[in-house]
XYZ file of C-alpha atoms in Angstrom:
723
model
C -3.267 31.950 6.820
C -3.216 29.056 4.353
C -2.205 29.893 0.781
C -5.437 29.938 -1.253
C -4.111 27.399 -3.751
C -4.252 24.775 -0.971
C -7.927 25.020 -0.069
C -11.197 25.032 -1.977
C -13.180 28.280 -1.740
C -16.593 28.327 -0.074
C -18.196 29.615 -3.297
C -16.729 26.877 -5.511
C -18.978 25.922 -8.421
C -21.004 22.721 -8.061
C -23.213 21.373 -10.846
C -25.452 18.328 -11.136
C -24.836 16.175 -14.211
C -28.206 15.861 -15.898
C -28.878 12.393 -17.333
C -32.590 12.047 -16.498
C -33.916 12.053 -20.061
C -31.142 9.788 -21.345
C -31.838 7.260 -18.586
C -35.616 7.455 -19.074
C -35.280 6.370 -22.702
C -33.453 3.145 -21.808
C -35.259 -0.193 -21.846
C -35.613 -2.104 -18.538
C -32.797 -4.455 -19.617
C -30.524 -1.515 -20.534
C -31.275 0.140 -17.182
C -30.313 -3.026 -15.325
C -27.135 -3.340 -17.418
C -26.292 0.312 -16.624
C -26.977 -0.217 -12.936
C -24.583 -3.143 -12.490
C -21.885 -1.494 -14.616
C -22.254 1.611 -12.442
C -21.883 -0.460 -9.284
C -18.683 -1.975 -10.676
C -17.377 1.475 -11.585
C -18.193 3.069 -8.223
C -16.595 0.253 -6.232
C -13.539 0.254 -8.471
C -13.280 4.000 -8.052
C -12.541 3.455 -4.364
C -9.097 2.206 -5.413
C -8.276 5.790 -6.391
C -8.287 6.709 -2.693
C -5.468 4.212 -2.214
C -3.711 5.399 -5.366
C -3.700 9.042 -4.259
C -2.203 9.386 -0.767
C -1.650 7.274 2.367
C -4.315 9.211 4.279
C -7.065 9.553 1.634
C -8.846 6.265 2.419
C -9.106 6.996 6.140
C -10.335 10.545 5.538
C -12.990 9.064 3.244
C -14.061 6.577 5.912
C -14.163 9.298 8.570
C -16.444 11.447 6.407
C -18.660 8.524 5.430
C -19.236 7.602 9.064
C -20.085 11.184 10.019
C -22.479 11.882 7.148
C -24.184 8.484 7.152
C -25.378 9.221 10.695
C -26.117 12.918 10.157
C -26.663 14.544 6.744
C -25.197 18.012 6.192
C -28.366 19.845 7.299
C -28.622 17.860 10.546
C -24.999 18.636 11.413
C -25.574 22.413 11.424
C -26.653 22.690 15.105
C -23.853 20.293 16.091
C -21.327 22.508 14.308
C -22.673 25.657 15.960
C -22.556 24.013 19.388
C -18.967 22.918 18.682
C -18.007 26.555 18.099
C -17.859 26.694 14.285
C -18.998 29.793 12.432
C -21.270 29.349 9.417
C -18.283 30.066 7.132
C -16.192 27.411 8.877
C -18.958 24.827 8.616
C -19.364 25.633 4.919
C -15.584 25.221 4.534
C -15.876 21.758 6.097
C -18.669 20.783 3.696
C -16.648 22.100 0.746
C -13.629 20.074 1.876
C -15.729 16.911 2.218
C -17.297 17.442 -1.204
C -13.832 18.042 -2.662
C -12.509 14.825 -1.117
C -15.375 12.890 -2.731
C -15.166 14.664 -6.101
C -11.399 14.094 -6.381
C -11.415 10.695 -4.640
C -8.606 11.863 -2.415
C -7.116 14.979 -0.855
C -5.164 16.048 -3.952
C -6.831 17.863 -6.838
C -7.393 15.544 -9.779
C -6.566 18.416 -12.121
C -3.209 19.745 -10.990
C -2.238 17.219 -8.291
C -2.084 19.892 -5.570
C -3.051 19.017 -2.027
C -6.075 20.759 -0.528
C -6.743 21.062 3.198
C -9.793 22.165 5.212
C -10.085 25.963 5.378
C -10.821 26.008 9.107
C -8.741 25.532 12.251
C -7.786 21.956 13.104
C -9.199 22.253 16.638
C -12.570 23.371 15.257
C -12.769 20.370 12.919
C -11.754 18.049 15.745
C -14.495 19.526 17.952
C -17.073 18.852 15.220
C -15.881 15.268 14.672
C -15.939 14.528 18.399
C -19.425 16.074 18.782
C -20.909 14.037 15.913
C -23.388 11.206 16.409
C -20.948 8.819 14.758
C -18.409 9.612 17.479
C -21.003 9.261 20.220
C -21.888 5.767 18.970
C -18.320 4.566 18.264
C -15.943 6.809 20.242
C -12.852 4.591 20.241
C -13.095 3.769 16.530
C -13.750 7.390 15.532
C -10.913 8.681 17.690
C -8.555 6.120 16.144
C -9.695 7.214 12.688
C -9.125 10.882 13.543
C -5.684 10.118 14.965
C -4.741 8.117 11.873
C -5.330 10.938 9.416
C -5.673 14.311 11.198
C -1.996 15.293 10.980
C -1.688 14.475 7.279
C -5.116 15.996 6.644
C -3.806 19.474 7.531
C -0.097 19.104 6.773
C 1.421 21.353 4.122
C 5.054 20.372 4.419
C 6.825 21.028 1.129
C 6.851 17.385 0.016
C 3.163 16.996 0.830
C 1.979 19.973 -1.207
C 1.824 18.001 -4.444
C 2.008 14.507 -5.907
C 5.431 13.437 -7.071
C 8.198 10.858 -6.818
C 10.910 10.812 -4.162
C 11.639 14.250 -2.699
C 9.347 15.973 -5.203
C 6.052 14.923 -3.641
C 3.702 12.216 -2.428
C 2.802 9.082 -4.355
C 1.327 5.733 -3.432
C 2.263 4.113 -6.747
C 5.700 3.687 -5.141
C 6.866 3.267 -1.560
C 8.282 6.456 -0.084
C 11.902 5.322 -0.399
C 11.681 4.999 -4.207
C 13.208 7.523 -6.570
C 13.425 7.941 -10.328
C 16.236 5.393 -10.601
C 14.020 2.760 -8.930
C 11.146 3.535 -11.305
C 13.482 3.196 -14.304
C 14.905 -0.102 -13.055
C 11.412 -1.464 -12.381
C 10.329 -0.510 -15.905
C 13.262 -2.440 -17.359
C 12.328 -5.441 -15.226
C 8.662 -5.279 -16.269
C 9.687 -5.027 -19.936
C 11.943 -8.071 -19.522
C 8.981 -10.051 -18.164
C 6.551 -8.687 -20.753
C 4.473 -7.276 -17.883
C 2.524 -4.035 -18.215
C 2.903 -1.438 -15.460
C -0.711 -0.249 -15.799
C -2.155 -2.208 -12.846
C 0.961 -2.313 -10.662
C 2.586 -0.544 -7.745
C 6.217 -0.807 -6.617
C 7.554 -1.221 -3.069
C 11.254 -1.242 -2.170
C 12.790 -2.831 0.919
C 16.352 -3.355 2.091
C 17.459 -6.520 3.869
C 21.028 -6.953 4.980
C 22.222 -4.240 2.667
C 20.560 -5.837 -0.369
C 17.727 -4.101 -2.190
C 14.596 -5.970 -3.149
C 11.458 -4.836 -4.931
C 7.879 -6.024 -4.731
C 5.612 -5.479 -7.734
C 1.942 -5.713 -6.737
C -0.708 -6.528 -9.309
C -4.267 -5.335 -8.702
C -6.428 -8.444 -8.404
C -9.104 -10.123 -6.337
C -7.043 -13.320 -6.212
C -3.977 -13.256 -3.975
C -2.415 -16.616 -4.871
C 0.361 -16.821 -7.479
C -1.386 -19.148 -9.901
C 0.766 -18.492 -12.937
C 4.433 -18.159 -13.895
C 4.449 -14.361 -14.066
C 4.172 -14.227 -10.286
C 7.120 -15.265 -8.160
C 10.679 -14.144 -7.426
C 13.200 -13.061 -10.049
C 16.795 -11.861 -10.054
C 17.321 -8.828 -12.267
C 20.473 -6.681 -12.455
C 21.630 -8.009 -9.067
C 18.341 -7.037 -7.435
C 15.524 -9.289 -6.302
C 12.081 -8.653 -7.734
C 8.947 -10.349 -6.424
C 5.686 -10.160 -8.363
C 2.577 -10.629 -6.227
C -1.161 -10.507 -6.757
C -3.791 -9.085 -4.412
C -3.417 -5.310 -4.473
C -6.824 -3.734 -3.744
C -8.128 -7.310 -3.425
C -11.449 -6.537 -1.693
C -12.199 -3.766 -4.166
C -11.326 -5.863 -7.221
C -13.559 -8.641 -5.868
C -16.495 -6.217 -5.774
C -15.770 -4.982 -9.299
C -15.643 -8.532 -10.665
C -18.865 -9.434 -8.851
C -20.836 -6.582 -10.408
C -19.378 -7.122 -13.866
C -20.629 -10.700 -13.670
C -24.077 -9.359 -12.724
C -23.974 -6.987 -15.698
C -23.160 -9.844 -18.090
C -26.628 -11.288 -17.530
C -28.156 -8.090 -18.986
C -25.720 -7.505 -21.857
C -27.198 -6.701 -25.266
C -24.977 -9.118 -27.229
C -22.486 -11.951 -27.010
C -19.783 -9.436 -27.872
C -20.637 -7.377 -24.776
C -20.594 -10.516 -22.633
C -17.118 -11.411 -23.913
C -15.987 -7.843 -23.319
C -17.131 -7.953 -19.702
C -15.633 -11.417 -19.243
C -12.230 -10.049 -20.304
C -12.498 -7.221 -17.791
C -13.700 -9.584 -15.065
C -10.764 -11.949 -15.576
C -8.400 -8.974 -15.562
C -9.625 -7.710 -12.189
C -9.826 -11.222 -10.750
C -6.344 -12.388 -11.752
C -4.460 -9.117 -12.310
C -3.984 -9.739 -16.032
C -3.552 -6.804 -18.402
C -3.648 -9.287 -21.292
C -7.207 -10.177 -20.228
C -8.084 -6.472 -20.106
C -6.663 -6.054 -23.601
C -8.854 -8.928 -24.772
C -11.890 -7.248 -23.226
C -10.862 -3.994 -24.911
C -10.726 -5.715 -28.297
C -14.340 -6.800 -27.882
C -15.157 -3.270 -26.683
C -13.791 -1.775 -29.914
C -16.013 -4.190 -31.867
C -19.062 -3.150 -29.834
C -20.162 -0.595 -32.419
C -22.929 1.860 -31.641
C -24.179 0.487 -28.310
C -27.030 2.281 -26.568
C -25.141 2.056 -23.270
C -21.410 2.775 -23.577
C -18.885 1.968 -20.868
C -15.231 1.342 -20.134
C -13.478 0.347 -16.938
C -9.969 -0.354 -15.705
C -6.573 1.128 -14.879
C -6.602 3.614 -17.715
C -4.837 6.989 -17.552
C -1.223 7.335 -16.404
C -1.286 11.106 -15.750
C -0.884 10.797 -11.975
C 1.901 8.220 -11.868
C 5.006 10.429 -11.503
C 6.821 8.045 -13.846
C 3.955 8.002 -16.345
C 3.387 4.243 -16.686
C 0.810 3.179 -14.065
C -2.893 3.655 -14.660
C -5.389 5.253 -12.308
C -8.629 3.333 -11.970
C -11.671 4.768 -13.706
C -14.991 3.479 -14.929
C -17.776 5.192 -16.800
C -21.279 4.329 -17.907
C -23.076 6.613 -20.330
C -25.966 6.774 -22.756
C -25.403 7.660 -26.405
C -26.871 10.989 -27.541
C -27.836 10.087 -31.107
C -28.402 13.629 -32.405
C -25.035 14.907 -31.197
C -23.296 11.727 -32.306
C -24.261 12.344 -35.951
C -21.702 15.166 -36.196
C -18.945 12.965 -34.851
C -19.935 10.172 -37.248
C -19.518 12.662 -40.126
C -16.079 13.588 -38.766
C -15.096 9.899 -38.731
C -16.320 9.544 -42.315
C -14.182 12.532 -43.321
C -11.087 11.384 -41.431
C -9.406 9.881 -44.481
C -9.740 13.245 -46.243
C -8.491 15.238 -43.247
C -5.583 13.010 -42.156
C -3.456 13.716 -45.275
C -3.677 17.415 -44.367
C -1.504 16.798 -41.301
C 2.047 18.119 -41.718
C 4.089 14.914 -41.797
C 5.015 12.544 -44.658
C 2.602 9.736 -45.527
C 5.015 7.118 -44.183
C 4.652 8.682 -40.718
C 0.902 8.034 -40.699
C -0.728 4.721 -39.806
C -0.899 2.273 -42.700
C -4.682 2.125 -42.394
C -7.067 4.415 -40.553
C -9.266 2.070 -38.547
C -12.549 3.947 -38.378
C -13.617 4.090 -34.745
C -16.906 4.717 -33.046
C -17.132 8.399 -32.123
C -20.159 9.201 -30.024
C -21.518 11.948 -27.822
C -22.504 10.534 -24.452
C -24.567 11.687 -21.523
C -22.691 10.426 -18.474
C -24.669 8.391 -15.972
C -21.619 7.369 -13.913
C -18.000 8.454 -14.024
C -16.012 6.991 -11.151
C -12.427 8.092 -10.645
C -10.597 11.244 -9.649
C -12.199 13.549 -12.211
C -14.381 13.746 -15.309
C -12.856 14.698 -18.689
C -14.599 16.330 -21.643
C -13.570 13.675 -24.131
C -11.752 10.349 -24.216
C -9.765 8.351 -26.775
C -9.229 4.767 -25.629
C -7.896 2.104 -25.198
C -4.409 3.386 -24.370
C -2.652 0.183 -25.415
C -0.340 1.155 -28.299
C -0.373 -2.286 -29.920
C -4.190 -2.279 -30.128
C -4.488 1.372 -31.197
C -1.946 0.978 -33.993
C -3.319 -2.185 -35.575
C -6.853 -2.863 -34.314
C -8.452 0.479 -33.535
C -9.880 2.613 -30.776
C -12.995 4.561 -29.795
C -13.643 8.232 -29.175
C -16.276 9.695 -26.919
C -17.330 13.262 -26.183
C -19.133 13.703 -22.874
C -21.989 15.997 -23.829
C -23.632 16.635 -20.463
C -20.191 17.371 -18.968
C -19.397 19.902 -21.700
C -22.778 21.539 -21.168
C -21.989 22.575 -17.587
C -18.215 22.383 -17.163
C -17.250 25.103 -19.597
C -20.028 27.635 -19.092
C -18.340 30.980 -18.382
C -19.465 34.120 -16.572
C -18.175 37.381 -18.072
C -17.165 38.859 -14.722
C -14.979 35.823 -13.999
C -13.152 35.903 -17.353
C -9.517 36.711 -16.693
C -6.659 37.991 -18.848
C -8.727 38.913 -21.944
C -9.443 42.301 -23.510
C -12.989 43.533 -22.900
C -13.793 43.445 -26.625
C -12.960 39.711 -26.758
C -15.137 38.652 -23.821
C -18.596 38.586 -25.442
C -17.334 36.604 -28.451
C -15.457 34.283 -26.104
C -18.592 33.513 -24.100
C -20.657 33.024 -27.274
C -18.221 30.767 -29.120
C -16.229 28.969 -26.415
C -18.704 26.062 -26.239
C -18.972 25.509 -30.016
C -15.227 25.979 -30.544
C -14.390 23.577 -27.731
C -16.668 20.957 -29.263
C -14.679 21.252 -32.503
C -11.367 21.101 -30.637
C -12.401 18.044 -28.607
C -13.556 16.239 -31.738
C -10.357 16.910 -33.676
C -8.122 16.369 -30.630
C -9.591 12.959 -29.775
C -10.186 11.490 -33.244
C -7.412 12.933 -35.388
C -4.990 13.919 -32.643
C -4.762 10.815 -30.503
C -5.997 8.731 -33.433
C -3.218 9.736 -35.842
C 0.463 9.010 -36.294
C 2.450 5.829 -36.730
C 5.007 4.365 -34.316
C 7.946 2.621 -35.988
C 8.436 -0.801 -34.379
C 10.762 -3.783 -34.659
C 9.019 -6.712 -32.989
C 10.490 -9.590 -30.967
C 11.013 -11.595 -34.160
C 13.039 -8.773 -35.717
C 10.289 -7.776 -38.152
C 9.898 -4.059 -38.949
C 6.611 -2.263 -39.643
C 8.486 0.155 -41.941
C 11.312 0.010 -44.501
C 14.377 0.961 -42.472
C 16.486 1.095 -45.664
C 14.494 3.838 -47.375
C 12.521 5.791 -44.762
C 13.789 9.373 -44.451
C 13.458 11.526 -41.339
C 12.024 14.838 -42.651
C 13.683 16.765 -39.810
C 17.220 15.556 -40.615
C 16.991 14.549 -44.286
C 18.676 11.268 -43.368
C 17.503 7.688 -42.837
C 15.568 6.912 -39.671
C 17.994 5.540 -37.084
C 15.798 4.815 -34.051
C 12.534 2.991 -33.373
C 10.636 0.986 -30.714
C 11.908 -2.530 -30.044
C 10.103 -5.585 -28.686
C 7.861 -4.722 -25.758
C 8.757 -1.020 -25.650
C 5.791 1.341 -25.728
C 5.334 5.086 -26.027
C 4.730 5.335 -22.264
C 7.662 3.143 -21.278
C 10.139 5.016 -23.521
C 9.040 8.619 -22.953
C 7.868 7.932 -19.363
C 7.645 11.205 -17.410
C 6.868 13.416 -20.426
C 4.747 10.915 -22.391
C 1.288 12.038 -21.248
C 1.819 15.772 -21.641
C 3.750 15.421 -24.904
C 0.917 13.386 -26.432
C -1.722 15.839 -25.196
C 0.305 18.638 -26.790
C 0.456 16.762 -30.103
C -3.322 16.206 -30.026
C -4.022 19.855 -29.109
C -1.827 20.989 -32.012
C -3.756 18.713 -34.386
C -6.984 20.365 -33.187
C -5.615 23.871 -33.761
C -4.199 22.956 -37.165
C -7.235 21.131 -38.543
C -9.806 23.598 -37.193
C -8.525 25.863 -39.986
C -9.961 23.360 -42.472
C -13.325 24.386 -43.949
C -14.543 20.793 -44.181
C -13.843 20.183 -40.498
C -15.700 23.359 -39.537
C -18.669 22.597 -41.785
C -19.093 19.144 -40.204
C -19.868 20.942 -36.949
C -22.258 23.327 -38.708
C -19.978 26.379 -38.920
C -19.767 28.338 -42.157
C -18.536 31.767 -43.308
C -18.114 34.367 -40.550
C -19.325 32.006 -37.835
C -16.588 29.578 -38.861
C -13.968 32.327 -38.606
C -15.235 33.262 -35.140
C -14.981 29.622 -34.047
C -11.373 29.470 -35.278
C -10.480 32.733 -33.526
C -11.972 31.731 -30.184
C -10.462 28.241 -30.388
C -6.982 29.716 -30.835
C -7.614 32.470 -28.280
C -8.847 29.900 -25.771
C -5.661 27.881 -26.318
C -3.249 30.762 -25.680
C -5.275 31.891 -22.640
C -5.211 28.291 -21.364
C -1.435 28.344 -21.800
C -1.232 31.311 -19.459
C -3.690 29.713 -17.005
C -1.500 26.631 -17.105
C 1.085 28.380 -14.940
C -1.151 27.582 -11.950
C -0.103 23.958 -12.395
C 3.652 24.597 -12.327
C 5.554 24.102 -9.065
C 8.481 26.521 -9.008
C 10.159 24.912 -5.977
C 10.686 21.618 -7.825
C 10.594 23.032 -11.380
C 7.899 20.511 -12.259
C 4.493 20.441 -13.918
C 1.524 18.829 -12.182
C -1.009 18.624 -15.028
C -0.382 17.134 -18.469
C -2.932 19.135 -20.470
C -2.030 22.492 -18.937
C 1.682 21.917 -19.502
C 0.815 21.102 -23.120
C -1.107 24.359 -23.510
C 1.725 26.388 -21.994
C 4.104 24.794 -24.507
C 1.771 25.831 -27.346
C 1.621 29.393 -25.966
C 5.435 29.477 -25.998
C 5.524 28.222 -29.595
C 3.038 30.879 -30.747
C 4.812 33.663 -28.842
C 8.074 32.555 -30.436
C 6.446 32.821 -33.886
C 6.520 36.597 -33.424
C 5.128 39.092 -35.970
C 2.558 40.232 -33.407
C 0.541 36.996 -33.584
C 0.245 36.729 -29.781
C 0.911 39.518 -27.318
C 1.238 38.922 -23.590
C 1.761 41.828 -21.211
C 1.719 42.444 -17.493
C -0.654 45.199 -16.378
C -2.283 46.544 -13.237
C -5.855 45.384 -12.705
C -8.830 47.573 -11.850
C -8.253 46.554 -8.223
C -4.673 47.813 -8.359
C -3.202 44.326 -8.088
C -1.022 42.607 -10.740
C -2.896 41.431 -13.823
C -2.105 40.311 -17.366
C -3.582 40.704 -20.850
C -3.252 38.261 -23.709
C -4.296 39.122 -27.267
C -4.288 37.252 -30.557
C -4.172 38.893 -34.003
C -6.889 37.000 -35.854
C -5.582 38.176 -39.240
C -2.352 36.220 -38.709
C -3.772 32.878 -37.527
C -3.845 31.326 -41.006
C -0.351 32.570 -41.886
C 2.038 33.051 -38.975
C 0.058 30.826 -36.596
C -0.522 27.973 -39.014
C 3.143 27.886 -40.068
C 4.339 27.790 -36.453
C 1.998 24.951 -35.482
C 2.742 23.099 -38.721
C 6.486 23.027 -38.015
C 6.144 22.194 -34.340
C 3.545 19.465 -34.914
C 5.734 17.756 -37.514
C 8.643 17.715 -35.045
C 6.448 16.241 -32.311
C 5.240 13.421 -34.554
C 8.648 12.572 -36.032
C 10.310 12.388 -32.620
C 7.446 10.268 -31.266
C 7.341 7.931 -34.276
C 11.099 7.289 -34.178
C 11.324 6.767 -30.385
C 13.834 9.634 -30.237
C 13.592 10.145 -26.475
C 16.606 12.461 -26.225
C 15.349 14.706 -29.018
C 11.788 14.656 -27.699
C 12.861 15.567 -24.174
C 15.122 18.374 -25.363
C 12.327 19.895 -27.457
C 9.528 19.484 -24.923
C 11.472 20.376 -21.797
C 12.803 23.458 -23.553
C 9.330 24.835 -24.287
C 8.073 23.727 -20.852
C 10.663 25.800 -18.986
C 9.190 28.485 -16.722
C 11.778 31.182 -16.022
C 12.123 34.867 -15.199
C 14.442 35.511 -18.154
C 13.658 36.270 -21.765
C 10.908 38.485 -23.136
C 8.361 37.284 -20.550
C 8.839 36.755 -16.823
C 6.762 33.598 -16.523
C 7.627 33.066 -12.859
C 6.135 36.471 -12.027
C 3.173 35.795 -14.320
C 2.614 32.559 -12.384
C 2.091 34.623 -9.226
C -0.482 36.727 -11.097
C -2.278 33.631 -12.365
C -2.429 32.202 -8.829
C -3.740 35.536 -7.545
C -6.662 35.448 -9.987
C -7.335 31.724 -10.397
C -10.798 30.160 -10.343
C -11.226 26.613 -9.066
C -12.718 23.960 -11.335
C -16.334 22.970 -10.818
C -17.316 19.830 -8.967
C -19.978 17.481 -10.329
C -22.839 15.788 -8.524
C -23.753 12.428 -10.053
C -26.931 10.422 -9.685
C -27.191 6.941 -8.201
C -29.198 3.981 -9.438
C -30.997 1.432 -7.288
C -33.051 -1.679 -7.933
C -36.657 -1.516 -6.751
C -38.311 -4.882 -7.371
C -37.820 -5.628 -11.064
C -37.073 -2.019 -12.021
C -34.102 0.331 -11.737
C -34.712 3.878 -10.630
C -32.536 6.948 -10.925
C -31.844 8.862 -7.700
C -30.863 12.485 -8.325
C -29.343 15.103 -6.015
C -29.193 18.878 -5.975
C -26.180 20.653 -7.444
C -24.589 21.679 -4.146
C -21.867 20.488 -1.785
C -24.584 18.942 0.408
C -26.007 17.135 -2.634
C -22.569 15.841 -3.589
C -21.946 14.557 -0.049
C -25.368 12.898 0.079
C -24.774 11.139 -3.252
C -21.665 9.468 -1.809
C -23.144 8.481 1.528
C -26.052 6.806 -0.296
C -23.781 5.207 -2.917
C -22.554 2.328 -0.750
C -25.474 1.900 1.648
C -25.950 -1.855 1.396
C -22.527 -2.745 2.821
C -21.297 0.563 4.228
C -19.891 -0.731 7.509
C -18.170 -3.736 5.950
C -16.691 -1.489 3.260
C -15.449 1.100 5.740
C -13.884 -1.505 7.975
C -12.235 -3.324 5.071
C -10.797 -0.029 3.876
C -9.163 0.506 7.233
C -7.775 -3.041 7.290
C -6.636 -2.786 3.688
C -4.963 0.531 4.356
C -3.186 -0.902 7.404
C -1.968 -3.909 5.409
C -0.687 -1.782 2.544
C 1.443 0.454 4.674
C 2.410 -1.655 7.684
C 5.559 -3.186 6.200
C 6.851 -0.586 3.766
C 8.379 2.836 4.417
C 5.729 5.531 4.672
C 5.594 8.147 1.929
C 5.511 11.007 4.379
């Protein structure tokens, strides 16, 4: 029997993202613009397969070939004839849908591997009985042989993503460890190269180590001085272009098509920056595109594309590809615009000295969007981008809340609500949506959008007065800061993502106590108090649920947000005075269970004080680049042990026993019919999700599948495998 955390259940939730009305309201030009941006995003999203695991791309190709020839319904009699039960065939469909939804065979939220919940010989029988196999037996058998072992393998290292012995990663060759990642970061900093669009491969020749840094680009030639060979700390580093070359070529092609339908010169310049970035592997070009994107205020069609979030790089510096295209929901966006207008009133409420806040709050766009396309490993509820510190600190950023995602992702059924008292469940269901909207707004705008980083640039110039600035935690002058090309990610590396999510979550909890913030979202009086209570209750429950994403064997966390929420739970439990109570109980079914309660009368006293103190520490340590202090604080609260007042290791087992898998989303496609663009929608089911992917790349399916195989072979033929 396979442990249930390593397969997706047959009854997993699947929902269609509704964007019909939003798309209908677009002009013909806007529809064409959306279409070509979506094509760029979907093709770029294929890189995620190669960023996830060595086998993901070939599994994808295998599934595409099967389902392009026979849709899910047509495969039913084939499956029965091959000896599969209806449950086993459903398990196969669920696995295929999961592979598509996560763009790989590791969960995008939690980084755990998932395998088909049916015997390997049954799946092989189905593959070999398919029409695709009948038409191309040698190619299909080679595909099966290339990925079938890894597809089912649950060896300890393969159970989760990680670096070295801790897991699987394709951001590094399999012989790389933490010391290699740290050395490579120093090298990249010395060359003023960003890690966002890179991967690292280590080889040994004649006892001497050498490293190859690959930049994602359509162009493979060197072309500029940043490529070439370099000696660094007695090691040889070679910087090369051409990673994901065929994919980047497709992305650049469709971005160029989109430029012809852009609404303004600013949008054209934005897309040109992106296009040059993906063509030549230049993060500087992507930054330039991002600067134009920030200036693109209030567009009807909003989008962003690139190597963005570093959550899944075990070192925390390399970006996973994502691209989204969405339509602004004007009514919902009005609330966020009011929040932006009130930001300069709310920011001084945060619990750190004025000198620790940005010199100027650069008012961003903050819009509610209905997603048309979100290509990548998963779909978030909200986004604050770009992630480039230098741009965020001095030029600005944008916030988006994904309205049609929120509408379906966080709907809760009472019977599936775990770990709460019965009397809390009705209020939780009623107010979770509204409270989460408040939390997302505050988290994205005033969480990620707040806080200064103290920097000394390459010319020796400081952005603060190092002679007078006092650290409020020590009472003494600030003694550390960021220097030259150092960034938040490069300095705090493995904890950077989760630490920053924790800081933003704390800002949301702290500022949701503010009456102005609540009134902006339409909550007054008792309703406002209920929103506060459920927001805080949801956070402490999420902290408990977060234990699902902790790997006890390696003492490591696999999901940045859930680690952050567990840390907050620990802080609020530590506050004492009965604010939060967590106890182990027996469930109605006789199996282990847990109950978590929050005393709503103590949120504004005990709770507020605890978050206030912790949030100030987080910001001060971040601002001053105090890596040692930040790690000590964050790792301490992140520890999952069986000692102390709560046995969190045992509670983890309970959480795993009662976990519910995250929903998967079915997204529409667009296609050009004559001079018009039409929206193609699919049902909210695993079959609908599979169909959406098989129809997504119809025009060049065979070329794409074959190039994936060739690309995969090239990537892994001359470096040590990660298995």
